[in-house]
Every structure is written in C-alpha cells, then in structure tokens.
mmCIF file with all atom_site columns, C-alpha atoms in Angstrom:
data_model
loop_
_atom_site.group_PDB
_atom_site.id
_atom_site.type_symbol
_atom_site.label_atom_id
_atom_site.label_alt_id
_atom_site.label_comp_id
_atom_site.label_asym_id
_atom_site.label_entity_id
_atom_site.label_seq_id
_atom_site.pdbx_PDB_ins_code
_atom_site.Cartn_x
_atom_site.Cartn_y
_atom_site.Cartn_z
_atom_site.occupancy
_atom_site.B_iso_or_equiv
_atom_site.pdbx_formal_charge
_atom_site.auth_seq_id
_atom_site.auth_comp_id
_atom_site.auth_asym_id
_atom_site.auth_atom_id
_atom_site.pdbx_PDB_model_num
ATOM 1   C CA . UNK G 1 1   ? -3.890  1.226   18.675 1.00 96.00 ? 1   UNK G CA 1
ATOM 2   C CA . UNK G 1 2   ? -1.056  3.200   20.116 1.00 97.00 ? 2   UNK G CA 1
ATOM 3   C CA . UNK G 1 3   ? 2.456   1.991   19.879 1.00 98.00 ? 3   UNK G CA 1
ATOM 4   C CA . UNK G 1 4   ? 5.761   2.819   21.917 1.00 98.00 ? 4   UNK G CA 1
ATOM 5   C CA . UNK G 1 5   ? 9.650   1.543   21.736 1.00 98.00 ? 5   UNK G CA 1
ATOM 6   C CA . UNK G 1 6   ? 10.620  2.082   25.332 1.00 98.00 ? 6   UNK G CA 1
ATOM 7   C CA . UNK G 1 7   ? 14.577  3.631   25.151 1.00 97.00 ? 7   UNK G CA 1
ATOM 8   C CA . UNK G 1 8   ? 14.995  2.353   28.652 1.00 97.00 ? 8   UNK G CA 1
ATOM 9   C CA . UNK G 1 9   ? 16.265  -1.267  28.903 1.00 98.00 ? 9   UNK G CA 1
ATOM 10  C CA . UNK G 1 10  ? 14.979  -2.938  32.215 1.00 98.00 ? 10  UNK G CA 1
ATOM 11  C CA . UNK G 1 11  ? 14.229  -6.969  32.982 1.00 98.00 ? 11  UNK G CA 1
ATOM 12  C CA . UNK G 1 12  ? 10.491  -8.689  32.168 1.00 98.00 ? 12  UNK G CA 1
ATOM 13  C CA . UNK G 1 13  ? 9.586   -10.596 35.376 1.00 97.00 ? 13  UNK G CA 1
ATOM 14  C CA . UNK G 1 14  ? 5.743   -11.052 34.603 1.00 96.00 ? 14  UNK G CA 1
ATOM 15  C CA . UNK G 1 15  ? 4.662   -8.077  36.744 1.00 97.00 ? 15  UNK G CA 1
ATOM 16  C CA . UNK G 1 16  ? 4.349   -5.648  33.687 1.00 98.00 ? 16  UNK G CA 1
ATOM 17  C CA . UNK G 1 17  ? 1.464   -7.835  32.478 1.00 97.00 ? 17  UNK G CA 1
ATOM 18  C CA . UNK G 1 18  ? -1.150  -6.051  34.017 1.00 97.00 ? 18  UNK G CA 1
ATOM 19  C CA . UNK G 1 19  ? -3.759  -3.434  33.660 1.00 97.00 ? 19  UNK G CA 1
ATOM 20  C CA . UNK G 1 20  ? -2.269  -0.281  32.403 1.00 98.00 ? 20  UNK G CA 1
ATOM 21  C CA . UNK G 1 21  ? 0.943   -1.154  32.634 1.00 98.00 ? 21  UNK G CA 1
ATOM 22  C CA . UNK G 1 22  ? 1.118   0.923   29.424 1.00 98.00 ? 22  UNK G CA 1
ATOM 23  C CA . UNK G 1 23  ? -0.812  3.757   30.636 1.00 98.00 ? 23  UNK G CA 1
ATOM 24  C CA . UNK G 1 24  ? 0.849   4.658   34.256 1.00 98.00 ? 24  UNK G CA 1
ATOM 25  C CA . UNK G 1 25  ? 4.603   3.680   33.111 1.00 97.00 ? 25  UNK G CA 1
ATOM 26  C CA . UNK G 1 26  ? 4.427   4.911   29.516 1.00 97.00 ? 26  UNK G CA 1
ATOM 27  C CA . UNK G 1 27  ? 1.996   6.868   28.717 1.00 97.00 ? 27  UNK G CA 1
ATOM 28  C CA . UNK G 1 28  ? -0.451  5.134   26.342 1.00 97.00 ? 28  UNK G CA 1
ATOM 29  C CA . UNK G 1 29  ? -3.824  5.193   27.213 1.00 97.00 ? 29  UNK G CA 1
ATOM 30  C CA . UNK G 1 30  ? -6.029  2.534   25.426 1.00 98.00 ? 30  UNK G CA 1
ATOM 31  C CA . UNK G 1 31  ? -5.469  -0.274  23.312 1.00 98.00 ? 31  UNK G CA 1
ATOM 32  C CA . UNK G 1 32  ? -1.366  -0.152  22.816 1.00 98.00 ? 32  UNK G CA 1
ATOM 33  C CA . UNK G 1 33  ? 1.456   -1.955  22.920 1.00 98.00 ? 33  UNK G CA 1
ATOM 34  C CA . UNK G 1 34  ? 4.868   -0.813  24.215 1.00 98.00 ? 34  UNK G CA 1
ATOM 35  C CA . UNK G 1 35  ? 8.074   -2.693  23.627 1.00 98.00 ? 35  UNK G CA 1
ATOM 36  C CA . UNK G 1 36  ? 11.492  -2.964  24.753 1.00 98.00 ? 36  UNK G CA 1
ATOM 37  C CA . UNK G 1 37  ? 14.905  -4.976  25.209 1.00 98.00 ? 37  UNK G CA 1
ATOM 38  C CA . UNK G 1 38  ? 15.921  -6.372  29.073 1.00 98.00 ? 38  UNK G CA 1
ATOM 39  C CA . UNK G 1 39  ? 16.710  -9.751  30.072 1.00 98.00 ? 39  UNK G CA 1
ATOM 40  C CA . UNK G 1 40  ? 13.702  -11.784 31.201 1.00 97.00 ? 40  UNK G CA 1
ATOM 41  C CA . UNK G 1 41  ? 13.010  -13.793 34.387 1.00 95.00 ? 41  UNK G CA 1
ATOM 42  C CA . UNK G 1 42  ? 9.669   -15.055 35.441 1.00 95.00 ? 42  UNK G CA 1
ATOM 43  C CA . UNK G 1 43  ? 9.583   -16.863 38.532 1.00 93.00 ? 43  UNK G CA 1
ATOM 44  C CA . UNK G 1 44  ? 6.623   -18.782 39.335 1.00 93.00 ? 44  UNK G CA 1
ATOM 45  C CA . UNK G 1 45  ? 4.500   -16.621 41.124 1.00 93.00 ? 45  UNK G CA 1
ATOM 46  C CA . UNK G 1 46  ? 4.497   -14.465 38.347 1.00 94.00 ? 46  UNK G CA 1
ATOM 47  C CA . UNK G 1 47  ? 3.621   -16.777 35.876 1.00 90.00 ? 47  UNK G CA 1
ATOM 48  C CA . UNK G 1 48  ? 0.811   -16.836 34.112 1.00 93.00 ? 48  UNK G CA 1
ATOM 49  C CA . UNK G 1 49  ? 1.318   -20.367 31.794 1.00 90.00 ? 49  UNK G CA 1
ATOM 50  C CA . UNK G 1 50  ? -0.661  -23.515 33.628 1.00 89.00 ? 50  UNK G CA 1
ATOM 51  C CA . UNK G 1 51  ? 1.291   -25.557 31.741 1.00 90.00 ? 51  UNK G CA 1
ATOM 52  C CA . UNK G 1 52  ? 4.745   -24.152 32.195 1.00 90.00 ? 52  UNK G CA 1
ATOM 53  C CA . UNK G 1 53  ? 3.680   -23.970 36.259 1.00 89.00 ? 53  UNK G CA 1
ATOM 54  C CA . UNK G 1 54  ? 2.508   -27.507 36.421 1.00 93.00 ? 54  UNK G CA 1
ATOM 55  C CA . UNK G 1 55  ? 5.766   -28.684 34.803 1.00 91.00 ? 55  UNK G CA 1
ATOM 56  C CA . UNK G 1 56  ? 7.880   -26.082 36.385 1.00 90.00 ? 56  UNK G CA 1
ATOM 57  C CA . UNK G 1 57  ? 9.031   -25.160 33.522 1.00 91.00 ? 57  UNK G CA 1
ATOM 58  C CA . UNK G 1 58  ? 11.775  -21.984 33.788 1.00 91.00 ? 58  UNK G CA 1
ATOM 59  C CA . UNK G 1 59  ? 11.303  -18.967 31.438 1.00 94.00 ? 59  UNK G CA 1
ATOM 60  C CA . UNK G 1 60  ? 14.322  -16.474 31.108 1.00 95.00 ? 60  UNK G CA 1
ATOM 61  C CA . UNK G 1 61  ? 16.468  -15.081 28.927 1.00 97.00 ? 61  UNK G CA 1
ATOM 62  C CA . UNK G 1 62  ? 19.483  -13.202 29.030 1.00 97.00 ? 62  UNK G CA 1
ATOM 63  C CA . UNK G 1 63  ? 18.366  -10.295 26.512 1.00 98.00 ? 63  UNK G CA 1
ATOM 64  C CA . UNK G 1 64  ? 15.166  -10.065 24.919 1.00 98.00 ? 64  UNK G CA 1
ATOM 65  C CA . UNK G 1 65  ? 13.083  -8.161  22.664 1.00 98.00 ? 65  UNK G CA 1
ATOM 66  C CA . UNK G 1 66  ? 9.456   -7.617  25.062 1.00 98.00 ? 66  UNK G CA 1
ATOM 67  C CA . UNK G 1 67  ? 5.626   -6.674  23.534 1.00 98.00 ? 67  UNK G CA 1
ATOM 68  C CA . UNK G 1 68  ? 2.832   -6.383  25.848 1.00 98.00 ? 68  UNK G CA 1
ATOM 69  C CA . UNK G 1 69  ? -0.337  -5.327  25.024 1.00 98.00 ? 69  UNK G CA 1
ATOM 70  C CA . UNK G 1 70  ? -3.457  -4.044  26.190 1.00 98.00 ? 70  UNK G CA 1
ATOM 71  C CA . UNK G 1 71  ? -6.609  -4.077  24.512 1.00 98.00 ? 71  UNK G CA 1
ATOM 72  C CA . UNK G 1 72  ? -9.773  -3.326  25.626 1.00 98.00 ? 72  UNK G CA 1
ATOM 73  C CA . UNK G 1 73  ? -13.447 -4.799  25.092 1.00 95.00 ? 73  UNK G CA 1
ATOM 74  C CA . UNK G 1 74  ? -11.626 -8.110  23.956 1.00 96.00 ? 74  UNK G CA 1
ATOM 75  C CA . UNK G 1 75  ? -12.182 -11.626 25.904 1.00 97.00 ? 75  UNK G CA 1
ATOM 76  C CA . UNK G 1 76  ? -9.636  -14.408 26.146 1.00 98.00 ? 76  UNK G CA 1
ATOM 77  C CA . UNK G 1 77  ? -10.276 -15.911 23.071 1.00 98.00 ? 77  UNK G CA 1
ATOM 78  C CA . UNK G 1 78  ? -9.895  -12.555 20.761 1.00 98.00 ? 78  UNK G CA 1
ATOM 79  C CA . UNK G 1 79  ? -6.502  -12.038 22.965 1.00 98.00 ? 79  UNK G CA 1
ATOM 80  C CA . UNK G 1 80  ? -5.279  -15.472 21.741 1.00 98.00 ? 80  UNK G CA 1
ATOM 81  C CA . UNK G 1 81  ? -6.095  -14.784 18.339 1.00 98.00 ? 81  UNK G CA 1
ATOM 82  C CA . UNK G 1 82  ? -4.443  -11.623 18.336 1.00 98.00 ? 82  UNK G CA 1
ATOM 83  C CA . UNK G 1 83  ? -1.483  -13.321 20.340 1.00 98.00 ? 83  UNK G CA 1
ATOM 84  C CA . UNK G 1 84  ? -1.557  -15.790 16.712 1.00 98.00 ? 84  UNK G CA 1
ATOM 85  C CA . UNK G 1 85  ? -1.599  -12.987 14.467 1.00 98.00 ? 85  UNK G CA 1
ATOM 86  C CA . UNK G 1 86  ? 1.444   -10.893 16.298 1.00 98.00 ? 86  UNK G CA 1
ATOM 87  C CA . UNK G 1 87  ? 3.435   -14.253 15.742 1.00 98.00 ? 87  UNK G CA 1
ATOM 88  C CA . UNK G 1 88  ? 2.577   -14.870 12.410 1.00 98.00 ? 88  UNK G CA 1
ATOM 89  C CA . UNK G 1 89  ? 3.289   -10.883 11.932 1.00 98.00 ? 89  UNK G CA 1
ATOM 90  C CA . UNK G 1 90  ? 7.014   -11.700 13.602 1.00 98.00 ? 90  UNK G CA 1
ATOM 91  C CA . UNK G 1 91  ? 7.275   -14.567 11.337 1.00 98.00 ? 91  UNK G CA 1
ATOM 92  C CA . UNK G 1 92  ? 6.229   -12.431 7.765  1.00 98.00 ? 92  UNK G CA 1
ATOM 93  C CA . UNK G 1 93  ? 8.715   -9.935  8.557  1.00 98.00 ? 93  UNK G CA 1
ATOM 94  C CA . UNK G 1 94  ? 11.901  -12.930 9.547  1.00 98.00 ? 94  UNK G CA 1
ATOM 95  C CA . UNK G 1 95  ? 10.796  -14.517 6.234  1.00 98.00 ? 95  UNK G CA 1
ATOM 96  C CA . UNK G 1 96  ? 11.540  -11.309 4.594  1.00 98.00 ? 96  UNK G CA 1
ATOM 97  C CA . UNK G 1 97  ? 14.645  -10.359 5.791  1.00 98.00 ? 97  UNK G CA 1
ATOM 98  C CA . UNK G 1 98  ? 16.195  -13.917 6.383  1.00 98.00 ? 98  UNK G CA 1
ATOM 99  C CA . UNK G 1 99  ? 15.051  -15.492 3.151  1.00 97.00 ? 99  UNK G CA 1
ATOM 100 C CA . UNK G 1 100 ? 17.664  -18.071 3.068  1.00 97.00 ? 100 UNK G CA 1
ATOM 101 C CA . UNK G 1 101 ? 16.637  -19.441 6.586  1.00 96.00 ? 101 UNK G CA 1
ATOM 102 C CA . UNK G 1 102 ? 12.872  -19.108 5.405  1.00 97.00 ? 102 UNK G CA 1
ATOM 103 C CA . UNK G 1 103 ? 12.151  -22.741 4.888  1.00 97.00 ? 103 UNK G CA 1
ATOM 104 C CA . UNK G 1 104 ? 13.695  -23.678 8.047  1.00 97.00 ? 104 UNK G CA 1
ATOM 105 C CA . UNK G 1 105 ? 11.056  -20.911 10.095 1.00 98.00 ? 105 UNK G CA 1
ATOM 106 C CA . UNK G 1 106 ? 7.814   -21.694 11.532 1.00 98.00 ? 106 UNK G CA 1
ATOM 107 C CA . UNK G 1 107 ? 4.856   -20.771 13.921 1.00 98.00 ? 107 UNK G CA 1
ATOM 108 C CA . UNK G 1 108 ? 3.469   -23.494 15.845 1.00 98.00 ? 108 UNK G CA 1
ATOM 109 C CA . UNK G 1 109 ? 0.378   -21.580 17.908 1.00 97.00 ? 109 UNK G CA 1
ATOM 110 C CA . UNK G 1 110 ? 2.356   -18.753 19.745 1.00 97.00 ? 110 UNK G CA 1
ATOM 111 C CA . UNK G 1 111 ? 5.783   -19.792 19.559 1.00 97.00 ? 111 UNK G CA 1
ATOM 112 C CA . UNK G 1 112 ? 8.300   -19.036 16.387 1.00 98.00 ? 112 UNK G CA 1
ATOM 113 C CA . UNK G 1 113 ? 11.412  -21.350 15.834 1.00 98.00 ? 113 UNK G CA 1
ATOM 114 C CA . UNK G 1 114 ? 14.380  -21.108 13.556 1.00 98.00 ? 114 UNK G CA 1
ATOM 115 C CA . UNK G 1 115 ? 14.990  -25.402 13.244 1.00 97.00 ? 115 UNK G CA 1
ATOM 116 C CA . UNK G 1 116 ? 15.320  -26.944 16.690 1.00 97.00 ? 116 UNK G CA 1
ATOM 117 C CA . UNK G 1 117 ? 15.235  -23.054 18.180 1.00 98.00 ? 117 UNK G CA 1
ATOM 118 C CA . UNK G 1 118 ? 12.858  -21.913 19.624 1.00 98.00 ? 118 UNK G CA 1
ATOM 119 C CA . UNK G 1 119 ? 13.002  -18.149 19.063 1.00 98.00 ? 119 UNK G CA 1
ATOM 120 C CA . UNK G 1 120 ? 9.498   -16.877 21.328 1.00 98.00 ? 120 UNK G CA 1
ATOM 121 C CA . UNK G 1 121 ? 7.980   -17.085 24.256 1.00 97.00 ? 121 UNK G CA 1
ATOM 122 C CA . UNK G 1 122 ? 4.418   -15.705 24.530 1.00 97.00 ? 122 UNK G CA 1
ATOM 123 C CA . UNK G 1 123 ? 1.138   -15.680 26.798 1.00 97.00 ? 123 UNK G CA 1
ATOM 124 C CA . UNK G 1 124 ? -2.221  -14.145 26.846 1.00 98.00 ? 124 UNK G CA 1
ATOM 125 C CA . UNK G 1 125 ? -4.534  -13.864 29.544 1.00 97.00 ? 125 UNK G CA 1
ATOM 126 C CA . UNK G 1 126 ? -7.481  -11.219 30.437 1.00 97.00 ? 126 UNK G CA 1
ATOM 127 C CA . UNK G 1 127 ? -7.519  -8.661  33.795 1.00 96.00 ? 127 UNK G CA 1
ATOM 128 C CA . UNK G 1 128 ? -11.251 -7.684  35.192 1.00 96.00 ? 128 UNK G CA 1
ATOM 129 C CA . UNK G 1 129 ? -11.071 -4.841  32.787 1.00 97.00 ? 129 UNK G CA 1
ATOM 130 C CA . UNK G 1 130 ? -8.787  -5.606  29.063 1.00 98.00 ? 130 UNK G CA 1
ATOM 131 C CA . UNK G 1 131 ? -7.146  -8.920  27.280 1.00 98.00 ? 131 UNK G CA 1
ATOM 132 C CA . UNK G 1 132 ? -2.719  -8.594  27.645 1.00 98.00 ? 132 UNK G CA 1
ATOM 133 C CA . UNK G 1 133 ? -0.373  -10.215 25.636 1.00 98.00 ? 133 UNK G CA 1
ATOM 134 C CA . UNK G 1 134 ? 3.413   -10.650 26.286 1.00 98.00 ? 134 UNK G CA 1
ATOM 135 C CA . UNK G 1 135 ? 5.395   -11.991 23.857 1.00 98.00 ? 135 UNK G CA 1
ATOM 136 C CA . UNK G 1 136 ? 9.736   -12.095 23.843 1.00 98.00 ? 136 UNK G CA 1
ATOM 137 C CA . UNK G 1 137 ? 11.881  -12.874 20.620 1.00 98.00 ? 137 UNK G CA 1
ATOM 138 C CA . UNK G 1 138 ? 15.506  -13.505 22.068 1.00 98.00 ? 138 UNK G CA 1
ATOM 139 C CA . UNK G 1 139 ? 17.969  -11.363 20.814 1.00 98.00 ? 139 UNK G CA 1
ATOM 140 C CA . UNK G 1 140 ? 21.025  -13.212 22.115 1.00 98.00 ? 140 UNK G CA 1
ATOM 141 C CA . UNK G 1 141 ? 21.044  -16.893 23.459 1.00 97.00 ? 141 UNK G CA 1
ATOM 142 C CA . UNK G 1 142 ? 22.494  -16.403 26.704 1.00 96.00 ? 142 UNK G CA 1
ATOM 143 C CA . UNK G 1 143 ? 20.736  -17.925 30.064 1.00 95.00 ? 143 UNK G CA 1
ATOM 144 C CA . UNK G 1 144 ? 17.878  -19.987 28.239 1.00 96.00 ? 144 UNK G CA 1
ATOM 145 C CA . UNK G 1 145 ? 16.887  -23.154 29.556 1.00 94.00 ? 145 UNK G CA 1
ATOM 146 C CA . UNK G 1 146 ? 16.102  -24.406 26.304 1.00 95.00 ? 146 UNK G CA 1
ATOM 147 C CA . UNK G 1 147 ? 17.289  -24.918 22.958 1.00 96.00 ? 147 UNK G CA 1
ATOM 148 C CA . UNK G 1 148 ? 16.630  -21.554 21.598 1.00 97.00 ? 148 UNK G CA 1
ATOM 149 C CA . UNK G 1 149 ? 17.456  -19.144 17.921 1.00 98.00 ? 149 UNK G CA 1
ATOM 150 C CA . UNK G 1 150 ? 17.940  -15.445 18.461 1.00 98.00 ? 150 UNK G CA 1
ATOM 151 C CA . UNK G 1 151 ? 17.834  -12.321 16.235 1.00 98.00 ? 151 UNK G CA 1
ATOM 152 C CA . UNK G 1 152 ? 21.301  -11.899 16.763 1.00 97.00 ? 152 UNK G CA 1
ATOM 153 C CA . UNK G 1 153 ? 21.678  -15.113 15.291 1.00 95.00 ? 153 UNK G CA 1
ATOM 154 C CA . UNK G 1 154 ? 19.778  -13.818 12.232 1.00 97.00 ? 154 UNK G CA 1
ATOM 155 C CA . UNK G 1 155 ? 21.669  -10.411 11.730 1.00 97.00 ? 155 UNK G CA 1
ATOM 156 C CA . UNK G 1 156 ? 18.440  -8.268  12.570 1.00 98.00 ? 156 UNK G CA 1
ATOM 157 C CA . UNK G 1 157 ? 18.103  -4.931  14.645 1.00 98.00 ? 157 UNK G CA 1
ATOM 158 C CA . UNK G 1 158 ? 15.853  -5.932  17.209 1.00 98.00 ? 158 UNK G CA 1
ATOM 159 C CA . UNK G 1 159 ? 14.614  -2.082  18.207 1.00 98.00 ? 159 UNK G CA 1
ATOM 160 C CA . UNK G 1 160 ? 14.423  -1.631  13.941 1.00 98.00 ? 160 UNK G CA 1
ATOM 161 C CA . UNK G 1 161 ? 12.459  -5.458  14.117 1.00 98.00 ? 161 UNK G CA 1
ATOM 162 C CA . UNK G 1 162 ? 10.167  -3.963  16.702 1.00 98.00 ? 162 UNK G CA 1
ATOM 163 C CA . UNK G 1 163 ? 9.353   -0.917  15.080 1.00 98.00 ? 163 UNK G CA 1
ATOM 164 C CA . UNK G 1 164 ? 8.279   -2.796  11.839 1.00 98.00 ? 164 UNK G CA 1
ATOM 165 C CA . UNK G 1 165 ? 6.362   -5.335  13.680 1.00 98.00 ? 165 UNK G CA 1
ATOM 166 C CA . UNK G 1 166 ? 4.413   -2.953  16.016 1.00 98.00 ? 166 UNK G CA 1
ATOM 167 C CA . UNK G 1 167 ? 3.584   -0.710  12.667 1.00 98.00 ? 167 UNK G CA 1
ATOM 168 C CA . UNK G 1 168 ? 2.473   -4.099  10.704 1.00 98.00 ? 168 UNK G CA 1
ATOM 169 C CA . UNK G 1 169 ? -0.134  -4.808  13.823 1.00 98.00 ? 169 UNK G CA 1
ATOM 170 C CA . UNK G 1 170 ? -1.577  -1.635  14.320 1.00 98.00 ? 170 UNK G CA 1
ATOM 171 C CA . UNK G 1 171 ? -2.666  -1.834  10.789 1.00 98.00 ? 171 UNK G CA 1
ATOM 172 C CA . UNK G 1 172 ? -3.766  -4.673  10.908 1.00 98.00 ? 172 UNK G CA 1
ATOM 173 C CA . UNK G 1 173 ? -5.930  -3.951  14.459 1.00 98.00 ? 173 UNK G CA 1
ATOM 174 C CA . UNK G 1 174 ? -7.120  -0.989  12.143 1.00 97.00 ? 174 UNK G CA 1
ATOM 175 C CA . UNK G 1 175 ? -8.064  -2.775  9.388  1.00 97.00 ? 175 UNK G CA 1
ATOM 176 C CA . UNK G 1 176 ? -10.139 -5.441  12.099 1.00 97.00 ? 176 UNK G CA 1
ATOM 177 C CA . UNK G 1 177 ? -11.596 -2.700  13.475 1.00 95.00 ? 177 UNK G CA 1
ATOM 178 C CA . UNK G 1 178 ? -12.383 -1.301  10.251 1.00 96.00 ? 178 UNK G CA 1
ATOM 179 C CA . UNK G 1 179 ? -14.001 -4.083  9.091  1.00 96.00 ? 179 UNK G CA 1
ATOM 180 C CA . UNK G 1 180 ? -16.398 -4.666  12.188 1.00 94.00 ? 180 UNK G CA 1
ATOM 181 C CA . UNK G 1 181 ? -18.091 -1.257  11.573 1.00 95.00 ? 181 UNK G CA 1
ATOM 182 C CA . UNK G 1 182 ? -18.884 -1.463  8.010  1.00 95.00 ? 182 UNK G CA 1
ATOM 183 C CA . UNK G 1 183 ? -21.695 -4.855  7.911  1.00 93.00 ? 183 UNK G CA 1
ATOM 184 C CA . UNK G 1 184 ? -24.596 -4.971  8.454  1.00 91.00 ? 184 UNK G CA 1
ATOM 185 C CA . UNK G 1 185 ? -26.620 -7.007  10.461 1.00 90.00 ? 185 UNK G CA 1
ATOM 186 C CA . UNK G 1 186 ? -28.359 -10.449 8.553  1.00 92.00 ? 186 UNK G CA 1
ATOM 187 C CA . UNK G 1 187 ? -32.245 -10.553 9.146  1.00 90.00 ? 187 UNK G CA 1
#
C-alpha cells in the first residue's frame, strides 16, 4: 500500500474516483491512497451514491480533507469493508486526540459525527479493473448542506490527521495481507 499527501490544494468533484487516478496524477502505482485538502462539489452526474441521487441529495463542502483509494484484486464488498475500517481508523485517532469530545463521537457505517455533526462523507464503488474509496472529513463548516462538525472545530491539523491516518491503514492493509498468506487450506 503506497501512500501520498498531495501539497497541491484543488476541489473533489467525483471525477478523481477512477482508475488510476493515483497512478497518472500522482505517481503511485498499485494499491495506494493519496490525500489532500480542496473544497468539494459533486454534482450529480458525478455521483456515485444511489441514494443521495434518488433523493437529490447535495454533497459539498467548502474545505475538506480528501482520501481515495485504489486497490486492486478487491470486489465491492472488500471495498466497503475497507471503506468501514478507514472510518473506524479516523474515529481511533479523534478519540485520541479529542478525548473530552470522545463520548459524544461515533461511526454509523461510513459516516463519523461529532453529536448532531456529521463530520464524513464517504463512498465505495468498483471500476472494470480495482475497488475506490473516497472519503472527506470537513475541516471547516463552510458551504455544507447539512448539519455538519469539522476538524477545525476539534483543534486538529488536518495534513498532520492525514498523515497519521494513512500510516494507521497501510498497516493495517499489511497486516490483512499478512495474514491471508500464512493459513493453510482446511481438508
């Protein structure tokens, strides 16, 4: 798993979730993830939620935090369930450095809130050739069409927040990977 914080700050508009987006704009070849800050603005032929099309739901943000992954060899329902374990990732490391807010954090599937906020926004979905994953943490709450919590709100560094976060999954990808080459089959 190769990992990259992108210096450059530029919007998410759902067109970066694709194939190699990595790869061709960044560098990383493989399974990766790349991350940066930019405002976000998905209109609705980029998006990728049935649910948040068939309600027509808006998703944007005035500065956010942005993951996507590739990985390869990995169907829709391994991309979910590493979609789950990024989030519960985000929310180990809020828990740790916001203890006094602690009780009041939580994961419900994909999406982290602080209370009523809701702090994420996330999707995964598969190309012809790897599973992607985007997933946003606001940093401000500026331009949201919901109720929403931030980082800023919280007092963290978001490039420092994705550096940990992106470290904390890789070794955790390792460790899955790790642990699907030493069984052995059951007769």
């Amino acid at each position: 798993m190769k990992t990259k914080l992108i210096e450059k700050e530029f919007p998410y508009d759902g067109t970066q979730l694709r194939s190699l987006f990595a790869y061709l704009e960044h560098g990383l070849q493989g399974d990766s993830v790349v991350s940066w800050i930019g405002p976000c603005s998905i209109p609705f032929e980029h998006m990728v939620d049935g649910e948040d099309l068939f309600a027509k739901s808006p998703i944007r943000g005035g500065r956010m935090l942005h993951f996507i992954f590739e990985i390869f060899h990995v169907q829709l329902l391994g991309a979910v369930a590493l979609q789950r374990l990024f989030a519960s990732i985000c929310l180990d490391i809020l828990r740790e450095r916001v203890p006094s807010l602690a009780p009041r954090m939580r994961r419900e599937g994909d999406d982290l809130f602080v209370g009523e906020g809701k702090l994420s926004i996330s999707i995964a979905t598969v190309s012809p050739v790897s599973a992607l994953i985007h997933f946003g943490l606001n940093i401000t709450n500026e331009d949201t069409p919901v109720e929403t919590a931030a980082l800023g709100d919280l007092g963290l560094d978001p490039k420092a927040f994705a550096l940990e976060a992106m470290s904390r999954f890789e070794r955790e990808y390792s460790g899955i990977q790790a642990a699907t080459v030493k069984v052995r089959w059951v007769k």
